[in-house]
Short mmCIF file of C-alpha atoms in Angstrom, two decimals:
data_model
loop_
_atom_site.label_atom_id
_atom_site.label_comp_id
_atom_site.label_asym_id
_atom_site.label_seq_id
_atom_site.Cartn_x
_atom_site.Cartn_y
_atom_site.Cartn_z
CA UNK D 1 -49.11 -34.65 71.94
CA UNK D 2 -51.69 -32.23 72.54
CA UNK D 3 -50.88 -28.65 70.68
CA UNK D 4 -53.35 -27.98 67.75
CA UNK D 5 -52.31 -25.43 64.79
CA UNK D 6 -54.60 -22.78 64.27
CA UNK D 7 -57.53 -22.30 62.05
CA UNK D 8 -56.09 -20.49 59.05
CA UNK D 9 -53.62 -22.78 59.18
CA UNK D 10 -54.94 -25.90 59.12
CA UNK D 11 -55.57 -27.64 55.94
CA UNK D 12 -51.71 -27.93 55.85
CA UNK D 13 -50.51 -28.76 58.81
CA UNK D 14 -53.22 -31.78 58.96
CA UNK D 15 -51.69 -33.45 55.98
CA UNK D 16 -48.07 -32.88 57.33
CA UNK D 17 -49.62 -34.79 60.79
CA UNK D 18 -50.96 -37.51 58.53
CA UNK D 19 -47.69 -38.43 56.78
CA UNK D 20 -45.43 -37.01 58.86
CA UNK D 21 -46.79 -37.85 62.38
CA UNK D 22 -43.36 -38.19 64.18
CA UNK D 23 -41.70 -34.97 62.46
CA UNK D 24 -45.01 -32.98 63.03
CA UNK D 25 -44.31 -33.35 66.78
CA UNK D 26 -41.09 -32.78 66.96
CA UNK D 27 -41.68 -29.73 65.78
CA UNK D 28 -44.52 -28.91 67.64
CA UNK D 29 -42.94 -29.71 71.13
CA UNK D 30 -39.87 -27.74 69.85
CA UNK D 31 -42.27 -24.65 69.51
CA UNK D 32 -43.69 -25.75 73.52
CA UNK D 33 -39.81 -25.76 74.54
CA UNK D 34 -39.04 -22.51 72.67
CA UNK D 35 -42.59 -21.22 74.18
CA UNK D 36 -43.23 -20.29 70.73
CA UNK D 37 -47.46 -19.13 70.63
CA UNK D 38 -46.43 -20.66 66.73
CA UNK D 39 -45.20 -23.78 65.05
CA UNK D 40 -42.18 -21.71 61.94
CA UNK D 41 -39.06 -23.10 60.06
CA UNK D 42 -37.22 -23.02 62.89
CA UNK D 43 -39.02 -25.77 65.10
CA UNK D 44 -38.95 -28.04 61.35
CA UNK D 45 -35.56 -27.31 61.38
CA UNK D 46 -34.55 -27.80 65.14
CA UNK D 47 -36.33 -30.89 64.50
CA UNK D 48 -34.81 -32.19 61.55
CA UNK D 49 -31.22 -31.85 63.44
CA UNK D 50 -32.26 -32.96 66.77
CA UNK D 51 -32.63 -36.08 65.30
CA UNK D 52 -30.13 -38.46 64.12
CA UNK D 53 -31.79 -40.64 62.05
CA UNK D 54 -33.55 -37.07 60.22
CA UNK D 55 -32.85 -36.78 56.21
CA UNK D 56 -31.00 -33.57 57.56
CA UNK D 57 -28.32 -35.77 59.67
CA UNK D 58 -27.80 -38.08 57.51
CA UNK D 59 -26.69 -35.70 54.76
CA UNK D 60 -24.82 -32.87 56.99
CA UNK D 61 -22.54 -36.14 58.34
CA UNK D 62 -22.20 -37.24 54.54
CA UNK D 63 -20.83 -33.71 54.35
CA UNK D 64 -18.50 -33.81 57.32
CA UNK D 65 -20.78 -31.98 60.48
CA UNK D 66 -22.77 -33.77 62.95
CA UNK D 67 -26.13 -32.11 63.21
CA UNK D 68 -26.48 -32.38 66.98
CA UNK D 69 -22.84 -29.59 66.94
CA UNK D 70 -25.37 -27.01 64.65
CA UNK D 71 -28.94 -27.59 67.16
CA UNK D 72 -26.77 -26.75 69.28
CA UNK D 73 -25.69 -23.11 67.75
CA UNK D 74 -29.39 -22.44 65.88
CA UNK D 75 -31.14 -23.11 69.14
CA UNK D 76 -29.10 -20.24 70.65
CA UNK D 77 -29.72 -18.33 66.73
CA UNK D 78 -34.04 -18.66 67.52
CA UNK D 79 -34.18 -18.23 71.12
CA UNK D 80 -36.71 -18.27 73.81
CA UNK D 81 -40.25 -16.70 73.68
CA UNK D 82 -42.69 -16.42 76.61
CA UNK D 83 -45.83 -16.90 74.94
CA UNK D 84 -46.52 -20.20 74.35
CA UNK D 85 -50.44 -21.48 72.92
CA UNK D 86 -51.72 -25.24 73.08
CA UNK D 87 -53.14 -23.17 69.78
CA UNK D 88 -50.04 -23.09 67.68
CA UNK D 89 -50.61 -21.09 64.68
CA UNK D 90 -48.44 -21.66 61.50
CA UNK D 91 -46.17 -18.99 60.02
CA UNK D 92 -46.65 -18.19 56.20
CA UNK D 93 -42.71 -19.67 55.59
CA UNK D 94 -43.63 -22.94 57.24
CA UNK D 95 -47.03 -23.19 55.59
CA UNK D 96 -44.36 -22.18 51.61
CA UNK D 97 -42.28 -25.13 53.18
CA UNK D 98 -44.98 -27.49 53.04
CA UNK D 99 -46.53 -26.25 49.77
CA UNK D 100 -43.16 -26.80 47.66
CA UNK D 101 -43.89 -30.36 49.25
CA UNK D 102 -46.78 -31.13 48.54
CA UNK D 103 -46.23 -29.92 45.22
CA UNK D 104 -43.97 -33.45 45.00
CA UNK D 105 -46.84 -35.35 45.37
CA UNK D 106 -46.49 -37.62 48.82
CA UNK D 107 -44.98 -35.70 51.89
CA UNK D 108 -42.22 -37.40 53.63
CA UNK D 109 -39.17 -36.64 55.40
CA UNK D 110 -36.71 -36.13 52.97
CA UNK D 111 -38.96 -34.21 50.68
CA UNK D 112 -40.45 -31.73 53.56
CA UNK D 113 -36.19 -31.16 54.12
CA UNK D 114 -35.44 -30.70 50.61
CA UNK D 115 -38.07 -27.94 49.85
CA UNK D 116 -37.04 -26.44 53.36
CA UNK D 117 -33.01 -25.90 51.57
CA UNK D 118 -34.69 -24.80 48.44
CA UNK D 119 -37.31 -21.93 50.29
CA UNK D 120 -33.76 -20.34 50.67
CA UNK D 121 -34.93 -17.59 52.74
CA UNK D 122 -35.78 -18.42 56.19
CA UNK D 123 -33.71 -17.76 59.70
CA UNK D 124 -32.35 -21.65 59.28
CA UNK D 125 -31.22 -20.99 55.69
CA UNK D 126 -29.88 -17.82 56.86
CA UNK D 127 -28.24 -19.72 59.42
CA UNK D 128 -26.07 -22.38 57.35
CA UNK D 129 -25.45 -19.59 54.77
CA UNK D 130 -23.27 -18.35 57.95
CA UNK D 131 -21.99 -21.73 58.71
CA UNK D 132 -20.65 -22.26 55.71
CA UNK D 133 -22.91 -24.72 54.50
CA UNK D 134 -23.60 -25.57 51.26
CA UNK D 135 -27.19 -26.13 50.73
CA UNK D 136 -27.07 -27.16 46.72
CA UNK D 137 -24.19 -30.35 48.49
CA UNK D 138 -27.26 -31.30 51.04
CA UNK D 139 -29.42 -31.22 48.27
CA UNK D 140 -26.98 -33.37 46.27
CA UNK D 141 -26.52 -36.27 49.04
CA UNK D 142 -30.60 -35.67 49.90
CA UNK D 143 -31.03 -37.03 45.86
CA UNK D 144 -28.20 -39.43 45.57
CA UNK D 145 -26.40 -38.09 43.25
CA UNK D 146 -22.46 -36.64 42.78
CA UNK D 147 -22.15 -32.87 43.65
CA UNK D 148 -24.05 -30.68 40.82
CA UNK D 149 -25.99 -33.30 39.35
CA UNK D 150 -29.03 -32.39 40.73
CA UNK D 151 -28.98 -28.87 39.74
CA UNK D 152 -31.15 -28.77 36.91
CA UNK D 153 -34.19 -30.46 39.26
CA UNK D 154 -33.72 -28.26 42.04
CA UNK D 155 -33.63 -25.07 39.79
CA UNK D 156 -37.32 -26.87 38.64
CA UNK D 157 -38.39 -26.85 42.09
CA UNK D 158 -36.78 -23.34 42.88
CA UNK D 159 -38.80 -22.10 40.40
CA UNK D 160 -42.09 -23.05 42.00
CA UNK D 161 -44.11 -20.47 44.06
CA UNK D 162 -43.79 -21.34 47.10
CA UNK D 163 -47.68 -20.08 48.03
CA UNK D 164 -49.15 -21.48 45.07
CA UNK D 165 -47.01 -24.64 44.23
CA UNK D 166 -47.71 -24.00 40.42
CA UNK D 167 -44.36 -23.38 38.25
CA UNK D 168 -43.44 -19.86 37.86
CA UNK D 169 -42.24 -17.77 35.35
CA UNK D 170 -39.30 -14.94 35.64
CA UNK D 171 -38.41 -11.99 33.98
CA UNK D 172 -35.41 -12.35 32.50
CA UNK D 173 -33.75 -9.09 31.41
CA UNK D 174 -32.62 -9.01 27.75
CA UNK D 175 -28.93 -8.57 27.93
CA UNK D 176 -27.37 -5.34 28.46
CA UNK D 177 -24.12 -3.44 28.59
CA UNK D 178 -21.87 -2.96 31.06
CA UNK D 179 -22.89 0.27 33.48
CA UNK D 180 -20.45 2.36 35.50
CA UNK D 181 -21.13 2.11 38.73
CA UNK D 182 -21.04 6.09 38.93
CA UNK D 183 -23.82 6.23 36.69
CA UNK D 184 -26.62 8.67 38.14
CA UNK D 185 -30.31 9.63 37.20
CA UNK D 186 -31.60 10.12 34.16
CA UNK D 187 -30.43 5.99 32.56
CA UNK D 188 -33.06 3.02 32.36
CA UNK D 189 -31.66 -0.07 34.08
CA UNK D 190 -31.33 -3.31 32.82
CA UNK D 191 -31.97 -5.98 35.97
CA UNK D 192 -28.99 -8.07 35.43
CA UNK D 193 -29.97 -10.82 37.04
CA UNK D 194 -34.02 -13.09 36.80
CA UNK D 195 -36.44 -11.50 38.43
CA UNK D 196 -38.53 -14.32 39.93
CA UNK D 197 -42.53 -13.42 40.25
CA UNK D 198 -42.78 -14.13 43.28
CA UNK D 199 -46.39 -13.58 45.95
CA UNK D 200 -48.89 -11.06 44.44
CA UNK D 201 -48.39 -7.76 47.05
CA UNK D 202 -51.30 -5.15 45.90
CA UNK D 203 -51.65 -3.83 49.67
CA UNK D 204 -48.10 -3.35 49.80
CA UNK D 205 -47.59 -1.97 46.31
CA UNK D 206 -50.72 0.08 46.92
CA UNK D 207 -49.67 1.91 50.62
CA UNK D 208 -45.34 1.56 49.27
CA UNK D 209 -42.67 2.95 47.22
CA UNK D 210 -41.07 0.36 44.99
CA UNK D 211 -37.84 1.44 44.79
CA UNK D 212 -35.49 -1.00 42.37
CA UNK D 213 -38.85 -0.31 40.19
CA UNK D 214 -37.82 3.69 40.40
CA UNK D 215 -34.34 2.63 39.79
CA UNK D 216 -34.84 1.13 37.34
CA UNK D 217 -36.58 3.35 35.48
CA UNK D 218 -33.61 5.95 35.47
CA UNK D 219 -34.95 7.60 38.62
CA UNK D 220 -32.64 7.05 41.62
CA UNK D 221 -28.95 7.68 41.81
CA UNK D 222 -26.18 6.20 43.97
CA UNK D 223 -25.00 8.07 46.31
CA UNK D 224 -21.55 9.47 46.60
CA UNK D 225 -19.58 9.61 49.46
CA UNK D 226 -21.58 7.13 50.71
CA UNK D 227 -20.12 3.54 50.76
CA UNK D 228 -18.51 2.52 54.13
CA UNK D 229 -22.72 3.34 54.81
CA UNK D 230 -24.10 1.62 52.13
CA UNK D 231 -21.31 -1.05 52.88
CA UNK D 232 -22.31 -1.84 56.36
CA UNK D 233 -26.27 -2.19 55.63
CA UNK D 234 -25.42 -4.87 53.44
CA UNK D 235 -23.68 -6.80 56.18
CA UNK D 236 -26.60 -6.35 58.60
CA UNK D 237 -29.19 -7.78 55.55
CA UNK D 238 -26.74 -10.58 55.59
CA UNK D 239 -26.34 -11.69 59.04
CA UNK D 240 -28.30 -14.50 61.06
CA UNK D 241 -29.51 -12.23 63.97
CA UNK D 242 -30.99 -8.17 63.55
CA UNK D 243 -30.17 -8.36 60.46
CA UNK D 244 -32.90 -5.32 60.49
CA UNK D 245 -31.10 -2.04 59.76
CA UNK D 246 -32.10 1.15 61.33
CA UNK D 247 -30.60 4.45 60.30
CA UNK D 248 -29.89 6.62 62.38
CA UNK D 249 -28.61 10.73 61.83
CA UNK D 250 -30.27 13.96 61.92
CA UNK D 251 -32.61 15.17 59.98
CA UNK D 252 -31.34 16.17 56.23
CA UNK D 253 -27.99 14.27 56.48
CA UNK D 254 -29.66 11.96 53.16
CA UNK D 255 -30.52 8.45 54.96
CA UNK D 256 -33.50 8.28 52.84
CA UNK D 257 -31.50 8.61 49.84
CA UNK D 258 -28.83 6.16 51.17
CA UNK D 259 -31.58 3.44 51.14
CA UNK D 260 -32.08 4.45 47.52
CA UNK D 261 -28.76 4.27 46.47
CA UNK D 262 -28.60 0.53 47.76
CA UNK D 263 -31.89 0.21 45.56
CA UNK D 264 -30.48 1.80 42.49
CA UNK D 265 -27.54 -1.20 43.46
CA UNK D 266 -29.84 -4.00 43.48
CA UNK D 267 -31.04 -3.08 40.18
CA UNK D 268 -27.10 -2.94 39.16
CA UNK D 269 -26.76 -6.07 40.65
CA UNK D 270 -23.57 -4.96 42.17
CA UNK D 271 -24.65 -6.85 45.41
CA UNK D 272 -24.38 -10.00 46.70
CA UNK D 273 -26.05 -12.52 45.56
CA UNK D 274 -28.66 -12.98 49.00
CA UNK D 275 -29.48 -9.05 47.66
CA UNK D 276 -29.72 -9.29 44.15
CA UNK D 277 -33.41 -9.07 43.17
CA UNK D 278 -34.68 -8.27 46.34
CA UNK D 279 -37.78 -5.36 46.21
CA UNK D 280 -36.91 -2.12 48.54
CA UNK D 281 -40.19 -1.14 49.25
CA UNK D 282 -40.67 2.56 51.49
CA UNK D 283 -43.82 1.89 53.28
CA UNK D 284 -45.93 5.17 53.07
CA UNK D 285 -46.87 5.57 56.57
CA UNK D 286 -47.92 8.96 56.61
CA UNK D 287 -50.38 7.78 54.15
CA UNK D 288 -51.58 4.62 56.48
CA UNK D 289 -52.11 7.08 59.47
CA UNK D 290 -53.96 10.50 58.21
CA UNK D 291 -55.96 7.45 55.19
CA UNK D 292 -58.32 5.85 57.51
CA UNK D 293 -60.72 7.21 60.09
CA UNK D 294 -61.62 4.34 62.12
CA UNK D 295 -58.48 2.58 63.46
CA UNK D 296 -59.39 -0.76 63.09
CA UNK D 297 -59.29 0.23 58.87
CA UNK D 298 -55.14 1.17 59.90
CA UNK D 299 -54.95 -1.90 61.57
CA UNK D 300 -56.07 -4.08 58.81
CA UNK D 301 -53.72 -2.20 56.41
CA UNK D 302 -50.41 -3.25 58.61
CA UNK D 303 -51.40 -6.13 59.33
CA UNK D 304 -52.58 -6.98 55.81
CA UNK D 305 -49.15 -5.56 54.45
CA UNK D 306 -47.22 -7.77 56.91
CA UNK D 307 -48.83 -10.74 55.39
CA UNK D 308 -47.91 -9.88 51.87
CA UNK D 309 -44.21 -9.01 53.16
CA UNK D 310 -43.69 -12.33 54.70
CA UNK D 311 -45.35 -14.78 52.18
CA UNK D 312 -42.46 -12.66 49.75
CA UNK D 313 -39.02 -13.26 50.24
CA UNK D 314 -38.33 -10.78 47.65
CA UNK D 315 -39.44 -8.11 49.93
CA UNK D 316 -37.20 -5.33 52.03
CA UNK D 317 -39.28 -2.96 53.80
CA UNK D 318 -38.17 0.85 54.25
CA UNK D 319 -40.15 2.73 57.02
CA UNK D 320 -39.06 6.24 57.83
CA UNK D 321 -39.26 7.35 60.26
CA UNK D 322 -39.39 4.32 62.21
CA UNK D 323 -40.87 5.89 65.98
CA UNK D 324 -43.91 7.03 64.37
CA UNK D 325 -44.90 2.85 64.19
CA UNK D 326 -44.46 3.01 68.94
CA UNK D 327 -46.91 6.25 68.79
CA UNK D 328 -44.74 9.71 67.81
CA UNK D 329 -46.68 11.72 65.83
CA UNK D 330 -50.01 11.04 68.03
CA UNK D 331 -51.34 9.01 65.24
CA UNK D 332 -54.39 6.62 66.12
CA UNK D 333 -53.21 3.47 65.45
CA UNK D 334 -49.71 3.57 65.80
CA UNK D 335 -49.22 1.53 69.11
CA UNK D 336 -50.71 -0.77 67.10
CA UNK D 337 -48.36 -1.05 64.09
CA UNK D 338 -44.94 -2.36 66.43
CA UNK D 339 -47.49 -5.20 67.75
CA UNK D 340 -48.25 -6.67 64.08
CA UNK D 341 -44.60 -5.97 62.82
CA UNK D 342 -42.91 -6.90 66.32
CA UNK D 343 -43.99 -11.29 65.48
CA UNK D 344 -43.07 -11.15 61.84
CA UNK D 345 -39.30 -9.29 62.23
CA UNK D 346 -39.04 -11.89 65.65
CA UNK D 347 -39.46 -14.89 63.52
CA UNK D 348 -37.35 -13.79 60.82
CA UNK D 349 -39.92 -13.56 57.68
CA UNK D 350 -39.71 -10.01 57.35
CA UNK D 351 -36.50 -7.94 56.32
CA UNK D 352 -37.17 -4.58 57.82
CA UNK D 353 -35.15 -0.89 56.57
CA UNK D 354 -35.59 1.81 59.15
CA UNK D 355 -34.61 5.55 60.03
CA UNK D 356 -34.54 7.98 61.75
CA UNK D 357 -32.66 9.78 64.10
CA UNK D 358 -30.97 9.30 67.57
CA UNK D 359 -32.94 11.43 69.57
CA UNK D 360 -36.31 10.02 68.36
CA UNK D 361 -34.77 6.39 68.15
CA UNK D 362 -33.81 6.97 71.93
CA UNK D 363 -37.18 7.96 72.89
CA UNK D 364 -39.00 5.35 71.63
CA UNK D 365 -37.29 2.69 69.71
CA UNK D 366 -34.90 2.51 72.35
CA UNK D 367 -37.86 2.30 75.18
CA UNK D 368 -39.30 -0.88 73.19
CA UNK D 369 -37.07 -3.44 74.26
CA UNK D 370 -38.70 -5.83 71.76
CA UNK D 371 -38.30 -3.54 68.98
CA UNK D 372 -35.15 -2.58 69.66
CA UNK D 373 -33.72 -5.66 69.53
CA UNK D 374 -34.50 -6.88 66.50
CA UNK D 375 -32.42 -4.05 64.65
CA UNK D 376 -28.95 -3.39 64.13
CA UNK D 377 -27.75 0.91 64.60
CA UNK D 378 -25.87 2.12 61.43
CA UNK D 379 -24.96 5.73 62.05
CA UNK D 380 -25.17 8.53 59.30
CA UNK D 381 -23.26 11.44 59.90
CA UNK D 382 -23.17 14.59 57.59
CA UNK D 383 -20.91 13.98 54.37
CA UNK D 384 -17.39 15.79 54.80
CA UNK D 385 -17.05 18.58 52.33
CA UNK D 386 -13.60 16.26 50.94
CA UNK D 387 -16.46 13.65 50.62
#
C-alpha cells in the first residue's frame, strides 16, 4: 500500500517493512481503517489477531482462545479516530517493540509477536491482562516449550531497554525487614522489588518531583483514612480504557497527599504488580509556564516531557491543578499543553494522574471532550472527624 512512515521513525519501520512485509502492510491497513495518523502497537496487535495463520493467533488457539473474538473486543478498546494521514508516524512504543525484536537478529512475525508480549506496558498488554490471558503461557507456546521453561529467556529479553535494545541492569534493593503499612515519614524505605533502569528522562527530572524517590527517602507518608480513594485510584490505573484518574475535591482536602500516599505504597511494594517499580512524578506546571519567555520554549519542554514519559514505561505523571493545561491562569501556551498531551493519552502512551476542583473540572476539562474522556473522576471529600 502507499502509506509511508514518518521521517523520524523510518529506519526501524523500514526494516519491519523489508523483513515482515505482510505484517507491516496489515498494521498500516489497520491504522487506515481506524483513521489514525500514526501506526502503533495496537495496529500491530490487531493485524496479528486478524490473521488466522499468524503466530499470535496460533498461540492463542493452543491455549483455547479465539483470535477473531479477541480482535473484536480489542477493536472496541482501541476505538477510531478522524485524522488518517498518508504519512503515518510511528509511536515510541512500537519503535521500542521493533527495536527489541531487531535485537534478536532477523525480524520475523514470531519474534515481533514475542517482543509485543514482552514489552508488557501497552494498551494491548493491559487488554490481555483484563481478559485474563496469561502472557507467559503465550510466550511458552511461541517458544515451543512447556509452561515455565521459557521464563529465563523471557526474563533475559524483558531486561533489555526497548529504546536501545541493549542489556539493561536492574537496581536490586537489599533485603529489609517488613514495614508496617501505617508507618509514617521519617524512616527511609528499601524498595521491595528490583527497579529496572529505564529510558533516561532528563527534562522530566528537571521539571518534575519524583514522589517515589521522596518516599524512599522517608519524606512522604501514608494517608490515614484514605484507603477507599487510594484503592479507587489503583483500580483506574489498572484499566485498559480511561485509565487516568483525576482527583476532584475542594482546595485543601488532601488530593496531593493521597497521590503522595500512593507513591509511598509503591516504595513499600504494597501495590498490585502492575504498579510495582513505577515512578510517580509530579509535573511542576507553574514553573514550566512561568519560566520561558517564548511560547515555543514552553511547548518544546512539554513535548520533550511527553516523549520521555512515552519511552519510560515506569513513569506515571501527576499534574496538580490540571485545569491549567487547558488555558486557565492566563499562561501563554497553556492551551497548547493540552493539545500535546491528548494524543499521547489517547494512544495509551503515557499514564497520568490529575487533580483539580469540581468547579475547575466542569469549567475546563469537561468542556474539552477529547481530554475529558481520557480521565476517570475520583471524588475526594473532606475527611470526617472519625477518620
